[in-house]
Coordinates of C-alpha atoms in Angstrom, one line a residue:
M1 CA 58.2 49.1 -65.0
S2 CA 60.4 50.0 -61.9
K3 CA 62.6 48.4 -60.5
H4 CA 60.5 47.5 -58.1
D5 CA 58.1 46.0 -60.0
V6 CA 60.8 43.8 -61.5
H7 CA 61.8 42.6 -57.7
D8 CA 57.9 41.4 -57.2
V9 CA 58.3 39.7 -60.6
L10 CA 61.6 38.1 -60.0
K11 CA 60.3 36.7 -56.5
F12 CA 57.8 34.3 -57.9
E13 CA 59.9 32.8 -60.4
H14 CA 61.1 29.3 -61.0
P15 CA 64.6 28.5 -58.9
G16 CA 66.4 27.8 -62.0
A17 CA 65.5 30.6 -63.3
G18 CA 68.2 33.6 -63.2
R19 CA 70.9 34.1 -60.7
R20 CA 69.9 31.7 -57.5
R21 CA 69.9 33.8 -54.2
G22 CA 71.1 32.6 -50.9
R23 CA 68.9 32.5 -48.2
A24 CA 68.4 34.8 -44.8
T25 CA 67.9 31.4 -42.6
P26 CA 70.0 28.2 -43.7
K27 CA 67.9 25.3 -44.2
G28 CA 66.8 22.7 -41.8
R29 CA 67.1 22.9 -37.9
Q30 CA 69.7 24.8 -36.5
I31 CA 72.6 23.8 -33.8
D32 CA 72.1 25.6 -30.8
P33 CA 75.7 26.7 -29.5
D34 CA 74.8 26.0 -26.3
A35 CA 73.5 23.0 -26.6
A36 CA 76.0 22.0 -28.3
H37 CA 78.7 22.9 -25.8
E38 CA 76.5 20.6 -23.3
I39 CA 76.1 17.7 -25.5
A40 CA 80.0 17.7 -26.7
E41 CA 80.9 18.0 -22.9
L42 CA 78.5 15.2 -21.6
L43 CA 80.0 12.8 -24.3
G44 CA 83.6 13.6 -23.6
D45 CA 86.3 11.3 -25.4
R46 CA 84.0 8.5 -25.3
S47 CA 83.1 7.2 -29.2
R48 CA 80.6 8.2 -31.2
Q49 CA 79.6 5.0 -32.8
R50 CA 75.9 4.7 -34.3
D51 CA 75.1 2.1 -31.4
L52 CA 75.4 4.0 -28.3
L53 CA 72.9 6.6 -29.1
I54 CA 70.5 5.0 -26.1
E55 CA 73.4 5.2 -23.9
Y56 CA 74.2 8.9 -24.6
L57 CA 70.2 9.9 -24.4
H58 CA 70.3 8.1 -21.1
F59 CA 73.1 11.4 -20.2
I60 CA 70.8 13.8 -21.3
Q61 CA 68.1 12.6 -19.5
D62 CA 70.0 11.9 -16.2
R63 CA 71.6 15.6 -16.5
Y64 CA 68.7 17.5 -17.1
Q65 CA 65.6 15.2 -16.1
Q66 CA 64.6 15.7 -19.3
I67 CA 65.8 16.0 -23.6
S68 CA 65.3 19.1 -25.5
A69 CA 64.9 19.3 -29.0
A70 CA 68.2 21.7 -28.8
H71 CA 70.1 18.9 -27.1
L72 CA 68.6 15.9 -29.6
A73 CA 69.7 18.5 -32.4
S74 CA 73.0 18.6 -31.0
L75 CA 73.2 14.6 -30.3
A76 CA 72.4 14.0 -33.5
D77 CA 75.0 16.4 -35.4
E78 CA 77.8 15.5 -33.1
M79 CA 76.8 11.6 -33.9
G80 CA 76.7 12.4 -37.6
L81 CA 73.6 11.0 -37.3
S82 CA 69.7 13.2 -39.0
F83 CA 67.6 14.3 -36.7
A84 CA 64.6 11.8 -37.1
E85 CA 66.9 9.2 -36.6
V86 CA 67.9 10.7 -33.0
F87 CA 64.2 12.0 -32.5
E88 CA 62.2 8.8 -33.1
T89 CA 64.6 6.2 -31.0
A90 CA 63.8 8.7 -28.3
T91 CA 60.3 9.3 -28.3
F92 CA 60.1 5.5 -29.0
Y93 CA 61.5 4.8 -25.3
A94 CA 58.8 5.6 -22.3
H95 CA 61.8 7.1 -20.5
F96 CA 62.9 9.4 -22.6
D97 CA 61.1 12.9 -21.5
V98 CA 61.4 14.8 -25.2
V99 CA 60.5 18.4 -24.1
K100 CA 59.2 19.9 -28.0
E101 CA 60.1 23.7 -28.7
G102 CA 57.1 25.5 -26.7
D103 CA 56.0 22.8 -24.2
P104 CA 56.6 23.6 -20.8
K105 CA 59.6 22.0 -19.1
I106 CA 59.6 19.1 -17.1
P107 CA 59.2 18.7 -13.1
S108 CA 62.7 18.1 -11.6
I109 CA 61.7 15.5 -10.1
T110 CA 59.3 12.4 -11.4
I111 CA 57.3 9.8 -9.1
R112 CA 56.2 6.7 -11.0
V113 CA 53.8 4.6 -9.8
C114 CA 53.5 1.3 -11.0
E115 CA 49.8 0.2 -12.3
S116 CA 50.3 -3.5 -13.7
V117 CA 48.5 -6.7 -12.1
S118 CA 49.5 -7.2 -8.6
C119 CA 49.8 -2.9 -7.7
M120 CA 46.5 -2.6 -9.0
I121 CA 44.7 -5.0 -6.3
H122 CA 47.4 -3.6 -3.8
G123 CA 45.5 0.0 -4.6
S124 CA 47.9 1.6 -6.6
E125 CA 45.3 3.6 -8.3
R126 CA 44.1 5.1 -4.6
L127 CA 47.5 5.8 -4.6
F128 CA 48.8 7.7 -7.9
A129 CA 45.2 10.0 -7.0
E130 CA 46.6 10.8 -3.5
L131 CA 49.7 11.6 -4.6
Q132 CA 48.5 13.8 -7.5
A133 CA 46.1 15.9 -5.4
K134 CA 49.1 16.6 -2.6
A135 CA 52.5 16.7 -4.6
G136 CA 53.4 20.0 -5.1
P137 CA 54.4 22.2 -9.0
D138 CA 57.6 20.7 -8.9
I139 CA 56.6 17.0 -8.7
R140 CA 54.9 14.9 -11.5
V141 CA 53.1 11.9 -10.8
V142 CA 52.8 9.6 -13.5
R143 CA 51.5 6.2 -13.8
V144 CA 53.8 2.7 -15.2
P145 CA 54.3 -0.3 -15.8
C146 CA 55.9 -3.3 -13.8
V147 CA 58.8 -2.2 -12.4
G148 CA 59.8 -5.6 -10.9
R149 CA 58.9 -5.3 -7.5
C150 CA 55.8 -6.9 -7.5
D151 CA 56.4 -9.0 -3.8
T152 CA 56.3 -5.2 -2.2
A153 CA 53.4 -3.9 -4.1
P154 CA 52.3 -1.2 -4.3
V155 CA 55.2 0.4 -5.8
A156 CA 55.9 4.0 -6.7
E157 CA 59.7 5.2 -7.7
V158 CA 60.6 8.3 -7.4
G159 CA 63.7 9.3 -9.5
H160 CA 65.6 6.2 -9.3
Y161 CA 64.5 5.8 -5.8
F162 CA 62.0 3.2 -5.1
V163 CA 59.3 3.1 -2.2
D164 CA 58.2 -0.8 -1.6
A165 CA 54.8 -1.5 -0.1
A166 CA 54.0 2.5 -0.7
K167 CA 51.8 5.0 1.4
T168 CA 51.7 8.4 0.2
E169 CA 53.2 10.2 3.0
T170 CA 55.9 8.1 2.4
V171 CA 56.6 8.7 -1.4
L172 CA 55.8 12.4 -1.0
H173 CA 58.7 12.6 2.0
A174 CA 61.3 11.0 -0.3
A175 CA 60.3 13.3 -3.0
E176 CA 60.2 16.3 -0.6
H177 CA 64.0 15.5 0.6
G178 CA 65.1 14.7 -2.7
H179 CA 66.2 10.6 -2.0
T180 CA 66.0 10.0 -5.6
H181 CA 69.2 7.7 -5.8
P182 CA 68.8 3.9 -5.9
D183 CA 70.0 2.2 -2.5
I184 CA 72.6 -0.5 -3.0
P185 CA 72.0 -3.6 -1.2
D186 CA 74.4 -5.9 0.0
Y187 CA 75.7 -8.3 -2.3
I188 CA 78.3 -11.2 -2.8
G189 CA 81.3 -8.9 -4.7
Y190 CA 84.6 -10.7 -6.3
D191 CA 86.9 -11.2 -3.5
A192 CA 84.0 -13.3 -1.4
Y193 CA 83.0 -15.1 -5.1
V194 CA 86.6 -16.4 -5.7
A195 CA 87.1 -17.2 -1.9
A196 CA 83.8 -19.5 -2.3
G197 CA 85.3 -21.2 -5.3
G198 CA 83.8 -18.8 -7.8
Y199 CA 85.5 -18.7 -11.5
A200 CA 87.3 -21.8 -10.9
L201 CA 85.0 -23.5 -13.2
L202 CA 85.5 -21.3 -15.9
A203 CA 89.6 -21.3 -15.7
K204 CA 89.2 -25.2 -15.7
I205 CA 86.7 -24.7 -18.7
R206 CA 89.2 -22.0 -20.2
T207 CA 92.3 -24.3 -20.2
G208 CA 90.8 -27.5 -21.4
E209 CA 90.7 -29.6 -18.1
F210 CA 86.8 -29.3 -18.6
S211 CA 86.1 -29.5 -22.3
V212 CA 83.7 -27.6 -24.3
D213 CA 82.0 -31.1 -25.3
A214 CA 81.7 -32.0 -21.9
V215 CA 80.0 -28.6 -21.2
L216 CA 77.2 -29.2 -24.1
D217 CA 76.8 -32.8 -22.7
G218 CA 76.1 -31.9 -19.2
L219 CA 73.6 -29.3 -20.7
D220 CA 71.8 -31.8 -22.5
H221 CA 71.8 -34.5 -20.0
S222 CA 70.5 -32.3 -17.7
G223 CA 67.9 -30.8 -19.6
L224 CA 67.9 -27.2 -18.7
R225 CA 65.8 -24.8 -20.9
G226 CA 65.9 -21.5 -21.7
L227 CA 64.4 -19.6 -18.2
G228 CA 63.7 -16.1 -19.8
G229 CA 60.0 -17.8 -21.2
A230 CA 60.6 -19.6 -24.5
G231 CA 61.8 -22.7 -23.1
F232 CA 63.9 -23.5 -25.7
P233 CA 67.0 -26.0 -25.3
T234 CA 70.3 -24.4 -24.1
G235 CA 72.6 -26.9 -24.6
R236 CA 70.9 -27.0 -28.3
K237 CA 71.1 -23.3 -28.6
W238 CA 74.4 -23.3 -27.7
R239 CA 75.5 -26.0 -30.5
S240 CA 73.8 -24.0 -32.6
V241 CA 75.2 -20.8 -32.8
R242 CA 78.7 -22.5 -32.4
A243 CA 78.1 -24.3 -35.9
E244 CA 77.5 -20.4 -37.3
K245 CA 80.5 -18.8 -39.0
G246 CA 82.6 -16.3 -36.9
P247 CA 83.3 -13.9 -35.6
R248 CA 80.3 -14.4 -33.0
L249 CA 78.5 -12.3 -30.5
M250 CA 76.7 -13.0 -27.0
C251 CA 73.9 -10.8 -25.8
V252 CA 72.1 -11.3 -22.1
N253 CA 69.1 -10.4 -22.1
G254 CA 68.2 -8.6 -18.7
D255 CA 65.0 -6.9 -19.7
E256 CA 62.2 -9.3 -17.6
G257 CA 59.9 -7.0 -18.0
E258 CA 56.9 -9.3 -17.7
P259 CA 54.1 -8.3 -15.0
G260 CA 55.0 -10.4 -12.1
T261 CA 58.2 -11.4 -12.7
F262 CA 61.4 -10.3 -10.4
K263 CA 63.5 -13.8 -10.3
D264 CA 66.2 -11.7 -12.3
R265 CA 66.6 -8.7 -10.2
F266 CA 66.6 -11.6 -7.3
Y267 CA 69.6 -13.1 -8.4
L268 CA 71.8 -10.4 -9.5
E269 CA 71.1 -8.3 -6.5
R270 CA 72.8 -11.0 -4.5
D271 CA 74.9 -13.1 -6.1
P272 CA 76.1 -10.9 -9.4
H273 CA 79.2 -13.1 -10.1
R274 CA 77.4 -16.7 -10.2
F275 CA 75.6 -15.2 -13.4
L276 CA 78.7 -13.3 -14.9
E277 CA 80.6 -16.6 -14.3
G278 CA 77.8 -18.4 -16.2
M279 CA 78.1 -15.7 -19.3
L280 CA 81.5 -15.6 -19.6
I281 CA 81.3 -19.4 -19.9
G282 CA 78.8 -19.5 -22.4
A283 CA 81.0 -16.8 -24.3
H284 CA 83.9 -19.0 -23.9
V285 CA 82.3 -22.5 -24.9
V286 CA 80.1 -20.7 -28.0
D287 CA 83.8 -18.2 -28.9
V288 CA 82.3 -15.1 -28.8
T289 CA 84.1 -11.8 -29.4
D290 CA 82.0 -9.5 -27.4
V291 CA 79.0 -9.5 -24.9
Y292 CA 76.1 -7.3 -24.6
I293 CA 74.6 -7.0 -21.3
Y294 CA 71.0 -5.8 -22.1
L295 CA 69.4 -4.6 -18.0
R296 CA 66.2 -3.4 -18.1
D297 CA 66.2 0.5 -16.8
E298 CA 63.8 0.0 -13.9
Y299 CA 67.3 -1.8 -12.0
P300 CA 69.0 1.1 -11.9
A301 CA 70.6 -0.3 -8.3
I302 CA 71.7 -3.6 -10.5
H303 CA 73.1 -1.5 -13.0
E304 CA 75.3 0.7 -10.9
I305 CA 76.6 -3.3 -9.2
L306 CA 77.0 -4.7 -12.7
R307 CA 79.4 -1.6 -13.4
R308 CA 81.4 -1.6 -10.5
E309 CA 82.1 -5.9 -10.4
I310 CA 82.5 -5.8 -14.4
A311 CA 85.6 -3.7 -14.0
K312 CA 86.6 -6.6 -12.0
L313 CA 86.4 -10.0 -14.5
P314 CA 89.3 -12.2 -14.8
P315 CA 91.3 -11.2 -18.0
G316 CA 91.6 -13.0 -21.1
G317 CA 87.4 -13.2 -21.9
P318 CA 85.3 -11.2 -24.0
Q319 CA 85.1 -7.6 -23.9
V320 CA 81.5 -7.0 -21.9
H321 CA 79.4 -4.0 -23.2
L322 CA 76.7 -3.4 -20.0
R323 CA 73.8 -1.9 -22.1
R324 CA 70.8 0.2 -20.2
G325 CA 67.1 -0.4 -21.7
A326 CA 64.8 2.9 -21.4
G327 CA 61.3 1.4 -20.6
A328 CA 60.0 -1.0 -23.4
Y329 CA 58.7 -4.2 -22.5
I330 CA 58.8 -5.1 -26.5
C331 CA 62.8 -5.2 -25.7
G332 CA 62.4 -8.4 -24.0
E333 CA 61.9 -9.9 -27.5
E334 CA 65.0 -11.0 -28.5
S335 CA 65.0 -9.1 -31.8
S336 CA 63.8 -6.1 -30.3
L337 CA 66.6 -6.5 -27.8
I338 CA 69.0 -6.7 -30.6
E339 CA 67.6 -3.7 -32.3
S340 CA 67.8 -1.5 -29.1
V341 CA 71.6 -3.0 -28.3
E342 CA 72.0 -1.1 -31.7
G343 CA 70.5 1.8 -30.8
K344 CA 68.0 2.1 -32.6
R345 CA 63.7 1.4 -31.9
G346 CA 62.9 -2.0 -30.5
L347 CA 61.2 -2.9 -33.6
P348 CA 60.7 -7.0 -33.7
R349 CA 62.6 -8.0 -36.8
Q350 CA 61.3 -10.5 -39.5
K351 CA 62.0 -14.2 -38.8
P352 CA 64.0 -15.9 -40.4
P353 CA 66.8 -15.6 -40.3
F354 CA 66.9 -16.2 -36.6
P355 CA 69.2 -14.5 -34.5
F356 CA 72.1 -17.3 -34.3
Q357 CA 72.1 -16.7 -37.6
V358 CA 72.1 -13.1 -38.3
G359 CA 71.9 -11.3 -34.9
L360 CA 73.4 -8.4 -33.2
F361 CA 75.2 -6.5 -36.0
G362 CA 74.7 -9.4 -38.5
R363 CA 77.0 -11.7 -36.6
P364 CA 75.6 -15.2 -35.6
T365 CA 74.7 -13.8 -31.9
L366 CA 73.8 -16.3 -28.6
I367 CA 71.0 -14.5 -26.4
N368 CA 70.4 -16.1 -23.1
N369 CA 68.4 -14.9 -20.3
V370 CA 70.0 -14.0 -17.0
E371 CA 68.8 -16.8 -14.7
T372 CA 70.0 -19.3 -17.3
L373 CA 73.4 -18.6 -17.1
Y374 CA 72.9 -18.1 -13.4
W375 CA 72.5 -22.0 -13.0
M376 CA 75.6 -23.2 -15.3
R377 CA 77.7 -23.4 -12.7
D378 CA 75.9 -25.4 -10.4
I379 CA 74.6 -27.8 -13.0
L380 CA 78.3 -28.2 -14.4
E381 CA 80.1 -28.5 -10.8
K382 CA 76.8 -30.7 -8.9
G383 CA 76.5 -32.6 -12.0
A384 CA 73.2 -32.7 -15.0
D385 CA 71.7 -35.8 -13.1
W386 CA 71.5 -33.5 -10.0
W387 CA 69.3 -30.6 -11.9
A388 CA 67.6 -33.3 -13.7
S389 CA 66.4 -34.9 -10.0
Q390 CA 65.0 -31.8 -8.9
G391 CA 61.3 -31.3 -10.7
R392 CA 58.3 -33.0 -9.8
N393 CA 55.8 -34.2 -11.3
G394 CA 57.2 -35.4 -14.5
S395 CA 59.8 -32.3 -14.6
K396 CA 63.6 -31.1 -14.8
G397 CA 65.1 -29.1 -12.3
L398 CA 64.4 -25.9 -10.3
R399 CA 62.0 -23.3 -11.1
S400 CA 62.4 -19.5 -9.5
Y401 CA 58.6 -18.5 -9.1
S402 CA 58.2 -14.9 -8.7
V403 CA 54.7 -14.8 -6.6
S404 CA 52.9 -11.7 -5.8
G405 CA 49.7 -11.1 -5.0
R406 CA 47.1 -12.4 -2.3
V407 CA 49.8 -14.2 0.0
K408 CA 51.1 -14.2 2.9
E409 CA 54.3 -15.0 2.1
P410 CA 55.0 -13.2 -1.5
G411 CA 58.5 -13.3 -3.0
M412 CA 61.0 -15.3 -5.2
K413 CA 60.5 -18.4 -4.5
L414 CA 62.9 -21.6 -5.3
A415 CA 61.1 -24.5 -6.2
P416 CA 60.7 -27.6 -8.1
A417 CA 59.8 -27.6 -11.6
G418 CA 56.2 -29.2 -11.9
L419 CA 54.3 -28.5 -8.6
T420 CA 51.3 -27.0 -8.6
I421 CA 50.2 -23.9 -7.7
R422 CA 48.1 -25.4 -4.7
E423 CA 51.7 -26.8 -3.4
L424 CA 53.7 -23.4 -3.9
I425 CA 50.8 -21.8 -1.9
D426 CA 51.0 -24.0 0.6
E427 CA 54.8 -24.9 0.5
C428 CA 56.4 -22.1 0.1
C429 CA 54.1 -18.9 0.6
G430 CA 52.9 -19.8 4.1
G431 CA 49.0 -19.6 2.5
M432 CA 46.5 -17.4 1.1
A433 CA 46.9 -13.5 3.1
E434 CA 44.9 -13.4 5.6
G435 CA 41.2 -13.4 4.9
H436 CA 41.3 -14.3 1.4
S437 CA 40.1 -17.5 -0.1
F438 CA 42.1 -18.5 -3.2
A439 CA 40.1 -17.8 -6.5
A440 CA 42.6 -17.5 -9.3
Y441 CA 46.0 -17.6 -10.8
L442 CA 48.4 -16.4 -13.7
P443 CA 50.8 -18.9 -13.9
G444 CA 52.8 -16.6 -16.5
G445 CA 52.7 -13.3 -15.9
A446 CA 50.4 -11.1 -18.2
S447 CA 50.7 -13.1 -21.5
G448 CA 50.4 -16.6 -19.4
G449 CA 46.7 -16.5 -19.2
I450 CA 44.3 -16.7 -16.1
L451 CA 43.4 -20.4 -14.4
P452 CA 40.4 -20.7 -11.9
A453 CA 41.7 -22.4 -8.3
S454 CA 39.4 -25.1 -9.2
M455 CA 42.2 -25.6 -12.0
G456 CA 44.7 -25.6 -9.1
D457 CA 46.7 -29.0 -10.0
I458 CA 48.3 -28.4 -13.0
P459 CA 52.0 -28.8 -13.0
L460 CA 53.6 -25.3 -13.4
D461 CA 56.0 -26.1 -16.2
F462 CA 56.8 -26.3 -19.9
G463 CA 54.4 -27.9 -21.9
K464 CA 52.0 -28.6 -19.2
L465 CA 49.4 -25.8 -19.1
E466 CA 49.7 -25.3 -23.5
E467 CA 46.7 -27.2 -23.4
Y468 CA 45.0 -24.9 -21.2
G469 CA 45.5 -22.1 -23.6
C470 CA 48.1 -21.1 -20.8
F471 CA 51.7 -21.1 -20.6
I472 CA 54.7 -20.8 -17.6
G473 CA 57.1 -18.6 -18.9
S474 CA 59.2 -17.0 -16.6
A475 CA 57.3 -18.5 -13.6
A476 CA 56.0 -14.8 -12.9
V477 CA 52.9 -15.9 -10.5
V478 CA 50.1 -13.7 -9.5
V479 CA 47.5 -15.2 -7.1
L480 CA 44.2 -13.8 -6.8
S481 CA 41.3 -14.5 -4.7
D482 CA 37.7 -13.4 -4.1
K483 CA 38.4 -10.1 -3.5
D484 CA 39.6 -9.5 -6.8
D485 CA 37.6 -8.8 -9.8
I486 CA 38.5 -11.0 -13.0
R487 CA 36.8 -8.6 -15.5
D488 CA 39.4 -5.5 -13.9
V489 CA 42.6 -7.6 -13.8
S490 CA 41.8 -8.8 -17.7
I491 CA 41.3 -5.3 -18.4
N492 CA 44.1 -4.4 -16.9
L493 CA 46.5 -6.8 -18.9
M494 CA 45.0 -5.8 -22.2
R495 CA 45.5 -2.1 -21.5
F496 CA 49.3 -3.1 -20.1
F497 CA 49.8 -4.6 -24.1
E498 CA 48.2 -1.5 -26.3
D499 CA 50.3 0.6 -24.0
E500 CA 53.8 -1.8 -24.7
S501 CA 52.6 -2.6 -28.4
C502 CA 55.5 -1.2 -30.5
G503 CA 52.8 -0.4 -33.2
Q504 CA 55.1 -1.8 -36.4
C505 CA 52.1 -4.6 -37.4
T506 CA 48.4 -3.3 -37.4
P507 CA 47.0 -6.8 -35.7
C508 CA 48.7 -5.8 -32.4
R509 CA 48.5 -1.9 -32.7
V510 CA 44.9 -2.1 -33.5
G511 CA 44.0 -5.3 -32.1
T512 CA 44.9 -4.8 -28.8
A513 CA 43.5 -1.2 -28.5
K514 CA 40.3 -2.6 -29.7
A515 CA 40.2 -5.3 -27.3
V516 CA 40.2 -2.7 -24.9
K517 CA 37.4 -1.1 -25.4
L518 CA 35.3 -4.1 -26.1
M519 CA 36.3 -5.6 -22.6
E520 CA 35.0 -1.8 -21.1
R521 CA 31.4 -2.4 -21.9
P522 CA 29.0 -3.1 -19.6
I523 CA 28.6 -6.8 -21.6
W524 CA 31.2 -8.8 -23.6
D525 CA 30.7 -10.1 -27.5
E526 CA 32.0 -12.9 -26.4
A527 CA 32.5 -14.0 -30.6
L528 CA 33.9 -10.7 -31.8
L529 CA 36.7 -11.2 -28.9
A530 CA 37.1 -14.6 -30.2
E531 CA 37.4 -13.4 -33.5
L532 CA 39.8 -10.5 -32.8
S533 CA 41.9 -12.7 -30.8
Q534 CA 42.3 -15.1 -33.4
T535 CA 43.3 -12.5 -36.0
M536 CA 45.9 -11.2 -33.8
R537 CA 47.3 -15.0 -32.8
D538 CA 47.3 -15.5 -36.9
A539 CA 49.2 -12.3 -38.0
S540 CA 51.0 -10.4 -35.0
I541 CA 55.1 -10.2 -36.3
C542 CA 56.0 -11.1 -32.6
G543 CA 55.0 -12.6 -29.4
L544 CA 53.6 -9.7 -27.6
G545 CA 50.2 -9.4 -30.1
Q546 CA 50.4 -13.7 -30.6
A547 CA 50.1 -13.8 -26.3
A548 CA 48.3 -10.3 -26.0
S549 CA 44.7 -12.2 -25.9
N550 CA 45.0 -15.3 -23.8
P551 CA 44.3 -13.4 -20.2
L552 CA 40.8 -12.4 -22.2
M553 CA 40.4 -15.9 -23.6
S554 CA 40.8 -17.8 -20.5
V555 CA 38.3 -15.7 -18.5
I556 CA 36.1 -16.3 -21.7
R557 CA 36.6 -20.3 -21.6
Y558 CA 36.9 -20.5 -17.4
F559 CA 35.0 -17.3 -15.5
G560 CA 31.4 -17.2 -17.5
P561 CA 29.7 -14.5 -19.1
M562 CA 31.4 -10.4 -18.6
I563 CA 28.1 -9.1 -17.9
E564 CA 28.3 -6.0 -15.7
P565 CA 31.4 -5.0 -13.5
R566 CA 31.6 -5.1 -9.9
Q567 CA 33.3 -3.0 -7.5
A568 CA 37.1 -5.2 -6.7
A569 CA 37.6 -4.6 -2.8
E570 CA 41.1 -3.9 -1.5

């Protein structure tokens, strides 16, 4: 046997036989030196701790308008993580444009057109088609879910610059002239806020002049409930977290992704320190070491505002961390939010344990919505009776109604909790838009159901809509008219849930997709849809899957058989 024959035989022997040969190419994904240098330069001397992964993915996306496989591998190496961990996190979030090896580069400018219900009824589909037809090769046009500007629909985003009441020409003009940065609105800064009495209450609470027990008693007496959607009594939540063994943490939910909701944006763009003072009051009462503010990525101007103003906060409090979401509606759910703050995919956790027991980084965690904290100073300074006396029709307090759709004056409307949709339209919105007659409404955003105008005298508040298969949630009110097709609206909402499902549980992942297909048929199989809906309610892990069929079942219950779609008028 020649030496060549011997070599051919040895090639196919078991690796354990004889002497092992070195690999011509090292195993695994190799690190590109240029990409490694770019990542190291981008991160600088910042900590490489695991929970900052999403923040660093934003750094790459912002710098390069995309995230290459080479950059992912280098980031994983820099942070001591596996490539799989980094890849699965980056590809989970809609705002990270991961470019795989061999894929073409993404254009330097992206135009995002909101396709959620308020924008849809104001012509976003036509806007999208026109932009696609007219945009140049260096511009990418994509559809996105609600961006939190429903009162100025339709809306397009060029980079991080928003075009309200968007027209094709104005959007393209912004893109072609490089107008991609957010406009920072005028707001009440630290000095002006302090000059008007700001942070005096916080100082009294920290010194004990205003006791912790008095704060908690005031919250209980006021009847304040969480204003992010769940409506859990605030005083009871604070007491529950305070009773857990420390160290404790606090997390602020600023991820208002419910289609139709924009109230938190309204307050943060105008009076951020009122929220920040309420946050620090909560942090002191519960005695936390750190506060994490999780803000949705669709609010770039607010991100800049908070970055500036957090640096000016009175000394002596907890460390405040600002974290940026990345385009995942599911992260509005409290346990998904925690996972995202920890730098992971936003997959809901099984409960129990609940976040007030085992939350962020395994510690007891207080989670509050932005608006809930915004009202802290007013309630404690003006008294619990002031807040409790504000309601109507048996309700307590004020509600910030995000109103969009077919009204003359859409926007954020501060009004008594418990007023009806007819009162809201007539007293706060100037009536219906010209040429439109009131036909239906969404009382609580995409997941809150749909009701006909004939049911327009139900108080809009917690506990008042549930018997009708609906709920108020975050008070995202979308008003529909006789020019709108309820069938199209309901399909739009179900497509939203299909897109935003995290995919963790089968009832939601498969159920929303199946519902869309069934709803797109010329004739609805109502029995099958009802069965599917019940399965999603009973077996989904979190509120997304449990509430996704609310609009669908509302349409079946209140709007008659869905047989033939009709053309929705603009």
